[in-house]
Short mmCIF file of C-alpha atoms and ligand atoms in Angstrom, two decimals:
data_model
loop_
_atom_site.label_atom_id
_atom_site.label_comp_id
_atom_site.label_asym_id
_atom_site.label_seq_id
_atom_site.Cartn_x
_atom_site.Cartn_y
_atom_site.Cartn_z
CA MET A 1 0.00 0.00 0.00
CA THR A 2 1.34 3.36 -0.96
CA ASP A 3 0.47 6.63 0.67
CA PHE A 4 3.55 8.87 0.37
CA GLY A 5 3.27 10.24 3.85
CA GLY A 6 -0.51 10.29 3.70
CA ALA A 7 -0.61 12.23 0.42
CA ILE A 8 -2.29 9.56 -1.75
CA LYS A 9 -6.01 10.04 -2.30
CA GLN A 10 -8.62 8.32 -4.42
CA SER A 11 -10.03 10.79 -6.90
CA PRO A 12 -10.91 10.81 -10.60
CA SER A 13 -9.48 14.32 -10.95
CA TYR A 14 -5.83 14.45 -10.00
CA LYS A 15 -2.66 16.41 -10.68
CA LEU A 16 -0.06 13.72 -10.03
CA ALA A 17 -0.47 10.00 -10.69
CA ILE A 18 1.79 7.16 -9.64
CA ILE A 19 1.96 3.96 -11.66
CA GLY A 20 4.20 0.95 -11.08
CA VAL A 21 5.92 -1.15 -13.72
CA PRO A 22 7.07 -4.41 -12.11
CA PHE A 23 9.28 -5.39 -15.03
CA ASP A 24 12.92 -6.48 -15.25
CA GLU A 25 13.10 -8.63 -18.38
CA LYS A 26 15.45 -6.17 -20.10
CA SER A 27 18.02 -6.23 -17.28
CA SER A 28 21.44 -7.31 -18.56
CA TYR A 29 22.97 -8.61 -15.31
CA LEU A 30 20.68 -9.25 -12.33
CA ARG A 31 16.92 -9.60 -12.13
CA GLY A 32 15.06 -8.08 -9.19
CA ALA A 33 14.00 -4.61 -10.36
CA ALA A 34 10.48 -5.98 -10.91
CA GLY A 35 10.14 -5.76 -7.13
CA GLY A 36 10.87 -2.02 -7.21
CA PRO A 37 7.32 -0.60 -7.23
CA ALA A 38 6.20 -2.70 -4.25
CA ALA A 39 9.32 -1.79 -2.25
CA ILE A 40 8.93 1.94 -2.94
CA ARG A 41 5.26 1.83 -1.98
CA ALA A 42 6.02 -0.05 1.24
CA SER A 43 8.71 2.48 2.16
CA SER A 44 6.46 5.48 1.50
CA THR A 45 4.03 4.86 4.35
CA GLY A 46 2.79 7.86 6.27
CA LYS A 47 3.59 6.10 9.50
CA ALA A 48 7.25 6.54 8.61
CA ARG A 49 7.18 10.03 7.09
CA ASN A 50 5.06 13.12 6.48
CA PRO A 51 3.65 14.52 3.22
CA GLU A 52 5.60 17.79 3.22
CA THR A 53 8.64 18.48 1.06
CA GLU A 54 11.76 20.40 2.00
CA LEU A 55 10.60 23.39 -0.05
CA GLY A 56 7.35 23.60 1.90
CA VAL A 57 4.91 21.89 -0.44
CA ASP A 58 2.31 19.75 1.33
CA LEU A 59 1.59 16.88 -1.05
CA GLU A 60 -1.56 16.01 0.89
CA HIS A 61 -3.23 19.43 0.84
CA ASP A 62 -1.60 21.41 -1.99
CA THR A 63 -2.37 18.89 -4.75
CA VAL A 64 -4.24 15.70 -5.58
CA MET A 65 -1.95 12.70 -5.88
CA VAL A 66 -3.29 9.24 -6.76
CA ASP A 67 -1.84 5.77 -7.20
CA LEU A 68 -3.25 4.02 -10.25
CA GLY A 69 -1.59 0.69 -9.46
CA ASP A 70 0.62 -1.39 -11.71
CA VAL A 71 0.83 -1.82 -15.46
CA ASP A 72 0.09 -5.45 -16.44
CA THR A 73 3.49 -7.01 -17.11
CA SER A 74 2.32 -10.63 -17.33
CA GLY A 75 2.40 -10.76 -21.13
CA ASP A 76 5.27 -10.46 -23.60
CA VAL A 77 7.52 -7.40 -23.82
CA ASP A 78 5.55 -5.82 -26.69
CA ARG A 79 2.36 -6.00 -24.67
CA THR A 80 4.03 -4.63 -21.55
CA PHE A 81 5.58 -1.70 -23.44
CA HIS A 82 2.25 -0.97 -25.11
CA GLY A 83 0.59 -1.05 -21.66
CA ILE A 84 3.15 1.43 -20.30
CA GLU A 85 2.57 3.82 -23.20
CA THR A 86 -1.22 3.57 -22.80
CA ALA A 87 -1.12 4.10 -19.02
CA VAL A 88 1.12 7.18 -19.31
CA ALA A 89 -1.00 8.58 -22.16
CA ALA A 90 -4.15 8.26 -20.01
CA ILE A 91 -2.53 10.34 -17.23
CA LEU A 92 -1.35 12.98 -19.70
CA LYS A 93 -4.85 13.20 -21.19
CA LYS A 94 -6.00 14.41 -17.77
CA LYS A 95 -3.26 17.07 -17.91
CA ALA A 96 -1.63 15.46 -14.88
CA GLY A 97 1.99 14.56 -14.20
CA PRO A 98 2.94 10.88 -14.37
CA ILE A 99 5.32 9.43 -11.76
CA ILE A 100 6.42 5.96 -12.83
CA LEU A 101 8.02 3.46 -10.45
CA GLY A 102 10.35 0.97 -12.18
CA GLY A 103 11.22 -1.58 -13.10
CA ASP A 104 14.42 -1.63 -15.14
CA HIS A 105 15.40 1.36 -17.26
CA SER A 106 14.10 -0.07 -20.54
CA ILE A 107 10.64 1.23 -19.57
CA THR A 108 11.64 4.85 -20.21
CA TYR A 109 11.47 4.31 -23.99
CA PRO A 110 7.72 3.50 -24.09
CA ILE A 111 7.11 6.20 -21.46
CA MET A 112 8.76 8.79 -23.70
CA LYS A 113 6.69 7.67 -26.69
CA ALA A 114 3.60 8.73 -24.74
CA MET A 115 5.25 11.92 -23.44
CA ALA A 116 6.31 12.97 -26.95
CA LYS A 117 2.75 12.61 -28.25
CA ALA A 118 1.45 14.95 -25.53
CA TYR A 119 4.28 17.51 -25.65
CA ARG A 120 5.58 18.78 -28.97
CA ARG A 121 8.94 19.66 -27.46
CA LEU A 122 10.54 18.04 -24.44
CA ASP A 123 13.85 18.08 -22.64
CA ILE A 124 15.09 15.17 -20.52
CA LEU A 125 17.26 15.23 -17.41
CA HIS A 126 18.67 11.73 -16.89
CA PHE A 127 20.35 10.72 -13.63
CA ASP A 128 22.45 7.58 -14.10
CA ALA A 129 25.88 6.05 -13.49
CA HIS A 130 25.61 4.82 -17.09
CA PRO A 131 24.77 6.69 -20.30
CA ASP A 132 22.35 3.92 -21.47
CA LEU A 133 23.25 4.89 -25.04
CA TYR A 134 24.36 1.56 -26.51
CA GLU A 135 23.18 0.83 -30.03
CA ASP A 136 22.37 -2.63 -28.66
CA LEU A 137 23.51 -4.81 -25.77
CA TYR A 138 24.12 -8.47 -26.57
CA GLY A 139 22.05 -7.89 -29.71
CA ASP A 140 19.08 -6.40 -27.85
CA ARG A 141 18.14 -2.86 -28.91
CA LEU A 142 15.53 -2.64 -26.14
CA SER A 143 17.94 -3.56 -23.30
CA HIS A 144 17.98 -1.34 -20.22
CA ALA A 145 21.40 -0.20 -21.48
CA CYS A 146 19.87 1.35 -24.65
CA PRO A 147 16.72 3.44 -23.96
CA PHE A 148 18.27 6.86 -24.50
CA ALA A 149 19.73 5.83 -27.87
CA ARG A 150 16.22 4.85 -29.00
CA ILE A 151 14.63 8.01 -27.53
CA MET A 152 17.07 10.35 -29.27
CA GLU A 153 17.04 8.44 -32.58
CA ASP A 154 13.25 8.65 -32.64
CA GLY A 155 13.34 12.38 -31.86
CA LEU A 156 11.22 11.94 -28.73
CA ALA A 157 13.13 14.73 -26.95
CA GLU A 158 14.81 17.90 -28.14
CA SER A 159 17.62 17.71 -25.60
CA LEU A 160 19.06 15.22 -23.14
CA VAL A 161 21.32 16.06 -20.21
CA GLN A 162 22.90 13.22 -18.23
CA ILE A 163 24.03 13.60 -14.61
CA GLY A 164 26.04 11.19 -12.47
CA VAL A 165 27.73 9.29 -15.30
CA ARG A 166 30.87 7.41 -14.27
CA ALA A 167 30.82 4.29 -16.42
CA ALA A 168 30.93 5.72 -19.94
CA THR A 169 32.65 3.75 -22.69
CA ALA A 170 34.29 5.17 -25.84
CA ASN A 171 31.37 3.72 -27.81
CA GLN A 172 28.82 5.52 -25.64
CA ARG A 173 30.77 8.79 -25.71
CA ALA A 174 30.71 8.60 -29.51
CA ASN A 175 26.97 7.91 -29.45
CA ALA A 176 26.45 10.87 -27.12
CA ARG A 177 28.24 13.15 -29.62
CA ARG A 178 26.29 11.71 -32.54
CA LEU A 179 22.95 12.15 -30.77
CA GLY A 180 23.71 15.59 -29.29
CA VAL A 181 23.61 14.41 -25.68
CA ARG A 182 25.20 16.55 -22.95
CA MET A 183 26.91 14.19 -20.54
CA VAL A 184 27.96 15.71 -17.19
CA GLU A 185 30.32 13.02 -15.94
CA MET A 186 30.91 12.63 -12.20
CA LYS A 187 34.58 13.55 -12.69
CA ASP A 188 33.41 16.99 -13.88
CA PHE A 189 30.43 17.42 -11.52
CA ARG A 190 30.63 20.25 -8.99
CA ASP A 191 28.20 21.30 -6.27
CA GLY A 192 26.06 24.28 -7.14
CA LEU A 193 25.29 23.18 -10.70
CA THR A 194 22.14 24.95 -11.88
CA LEU A 195 20.47 23.59 -15.00
CA SER A 196 17.94 25.48 -17.10
CA PHE A 197 15.62 23.92 -19.66
CA LYS A 198 13.52 25.85 -22.12
CA ASN A 199 11.05 23.05 -22.91
CA PRO A 200 8.88 21.05 -20.50
CA LEU A 201 11.22 18.71 -18.62
CA TYR A 202 10.97 14.98 -18.03
CA ILE A 203 13.24 13.51 -15.33
CA SER A 204 14.41 9.91 -15.53
CA PHE A 205 16.11 8.89 -12.29
CA ASP A 206 18.16 5.68 -12.30
CA LEU A 207 18.93 5.04 -8.63
CA ASP A 208 22.46 3.86 -9.52
CA SER A 209 23.29 7.53 -10.16
CA LEU A 210 23.54 7.73 -6.36
CA ASP A 211 26.66 6.41 -4.68
CA PRO A 212 26.24 2.80 -3.50
CA ALA A 213 26.88 4.11 0.04
CA PHE A 214 23.48 5.83 -0.22
CA ALA A 215 21.73 3.46 -2.63
CA PRO A 216 23.20 -0.05 -2.63
CA GLY A 217 19.94 -1.63 -3.80
CA VAL A 218 20.63 -1.53 -7.53
CA SER A 219 21.82 -4.21 -9.94
CA HIS A 220 24.87 -2.28 -11.15
CA GLN A 221 26.64 -0.71 -8.16
CA GLU A 222 29.21 1.84 -9.33
CA ALA A 223 31.26 3.64 -6.68
CA GLY A 224 31.97 7.36 -6.82
CA GLY A 225 28.44 8.60 -7.37
CA LEU A 226 26.19 11.41 -6.21
CA THR A 227 25.17 11.78 -2.62
CA THR A 228 21.41 11.83 -2.11
CA ARG A 229 21.88 15.42 -0.93
CA GLN A 230 23.62 16.47 -4.18
CA ALA A 231 20.80 14.96 -6.25
CA ILE A 232 18.11 16.74 -4.20
CA ASP A 233 19.96 20.07 -4.31
CA LEU A 234 20.25 19.81 -8.09
CA ILE A 235 16.51 19.11 -8.35
CA HIS A 236 15.67 22.05 -6.09
CA ARG A 237 17.79 24.39 -8.20
CA LEU A 238 16.32 23.36 -11.58
CA LYS A 239 14.98 26.15 -13.72
CA ALA A 240 12.40 24.16 -15.59
CA ARG A 241 8.77 23.08 -15.71
CA ILE A 242 8.86 19.40 -14.73
CA VAL A 243 6.09 17.38 -16.37
CA GLY A 244 6.97 13.79 -15.53
CA LEU A 245 9.30 11.51 -13.58
CA ASP A 246 10.42 7.93 -13.49
CA VAL A 247 12.49 6.33 -10.73
CA VAL A 248 13.98 3.07 -11.92
CA GLU A 249 16.36 0.21 -11.20
CA LEU A 250 15.58 -0.34 -7.52
CA ASN A 251 16.51 -3.96 -6.84
CA PRO A 252 15.03 -4.85 -3.43
CA LEU A 253 17.02 -8.12 -3.37
CA ARG A 254 20.12 -5.96 -2.78
CA ASP A 255 18.43 -3.55 -0.40
CA PRO A 256 17.87 -5.46 2.84
CA SER A 257 17.81 -2.34 5.03
CA GLY A 258 15.47 -0.47 2.68
CA ILE A 259 17.85 2.48 2.41
CA THR A 260 17.56 2.60 -1.39
CA ALA A 261 13.76 2.42 -1.40
CA SER A 262 13.82 5.23 1.15
CA ALA A 263 16.04 7.33 -1.14
CA ALA A 264 13.59 6.65 -3.99
CA VAL A 265 10.67 7.93 -1.91
CA LYS A 266 12.63 11.05 -0.98
CA ILE A 267 13.50 11.80 -4.63
CA ILE A 268 9.86 11.27 -5.68
CA LYS A 269 8.57 13.58 -2.93
CA GLU A 270 11.01 16.37 -3.74
CA VAL A 271 10.42 16.19 -7.51
CA ALA A 272 6.65 16.06 -6.95
CA GLY A 273 6.94 19.14 -4.74
CA VAL A 274 8.79 21.06 -7.44
CA MET A 275 6.22 19.96 -10.06
CA ILE A 276 3.39 21.31 -7.90
CA ASN A 277 5.23 24.41 -6.79
CA LYS A 278 5.89 25.51 -10.36
CA ALA A 279 2.26 24.83 -11.29
CA CYS A 280 1.08 26.99 -8.36
CA LEU A 281 3.44 29.78 -9.36
CA SER A 282 2.22 29.83 -12.95
CA LYS A 283 -1.41 29.85 -11.75
CA ARG A 284 -0.76 32.89 -9.57
CA ALA A 285 1.09 34.76 -12.32
MN1 MN B 1 19.91 3.39 -16.47
MN1 MN B 2 22.45 2.82 -14.43
#
């Protein structure tokens, strides 16, 4: 049961909608990310936390946030991806912001197909230890190592900025250049970075962007990453209108203490708060 600190309501008219995608068939190393949505929901309980964000947004009273449950992932990959696209499109039709709980990172490709149909121009901010820009991995073009190659090839976003990268290969650097991707590698990351986006912004948050000290519950632990604090500060400083979020790659089998699920809930709350805050500001203006 999810409640995000008591914020989740049941209402046909909503501003933010959570959906889960318990899917890990496109993982290249370990399975387990299919358990992500359930673990995030369990961690979000209001008995453990409150509905207010650091910037003072009360997710219970300042907005209407619902949980629409999980996408059906019992069929083949085509059917699952189609179900993801349909579920996200239904949320966007209500002019609400989708918040998708993964699942492995392959799900961002069908999500962005729906986003690109609703928004003519989109920018993406992608947190990840990995660029996920391979042409294919072991012959699979839909692997969780490839979604951003597909997204940029299909023109589903106008720009893509990657944060937290520390496992780039020469091949992926070349693909980043070819596809016009701005990769901010960890070796070049400095506190205080402020990013501005001119188009509506979609955030895709792979939890392995965080250092394994803060988020060990991922399939591909890569040392030398962001602190949870650095990620939150960057989100708070964004100059952008955020219109959607996914948080992916939580592998509860590697997260016995729940610290990674807890980080996921925190990231979701803070991004949701910024989404609502900006909407309030534009309404007042
Ligand atoms: Mn990824
Ligand atoms: Mn990754």
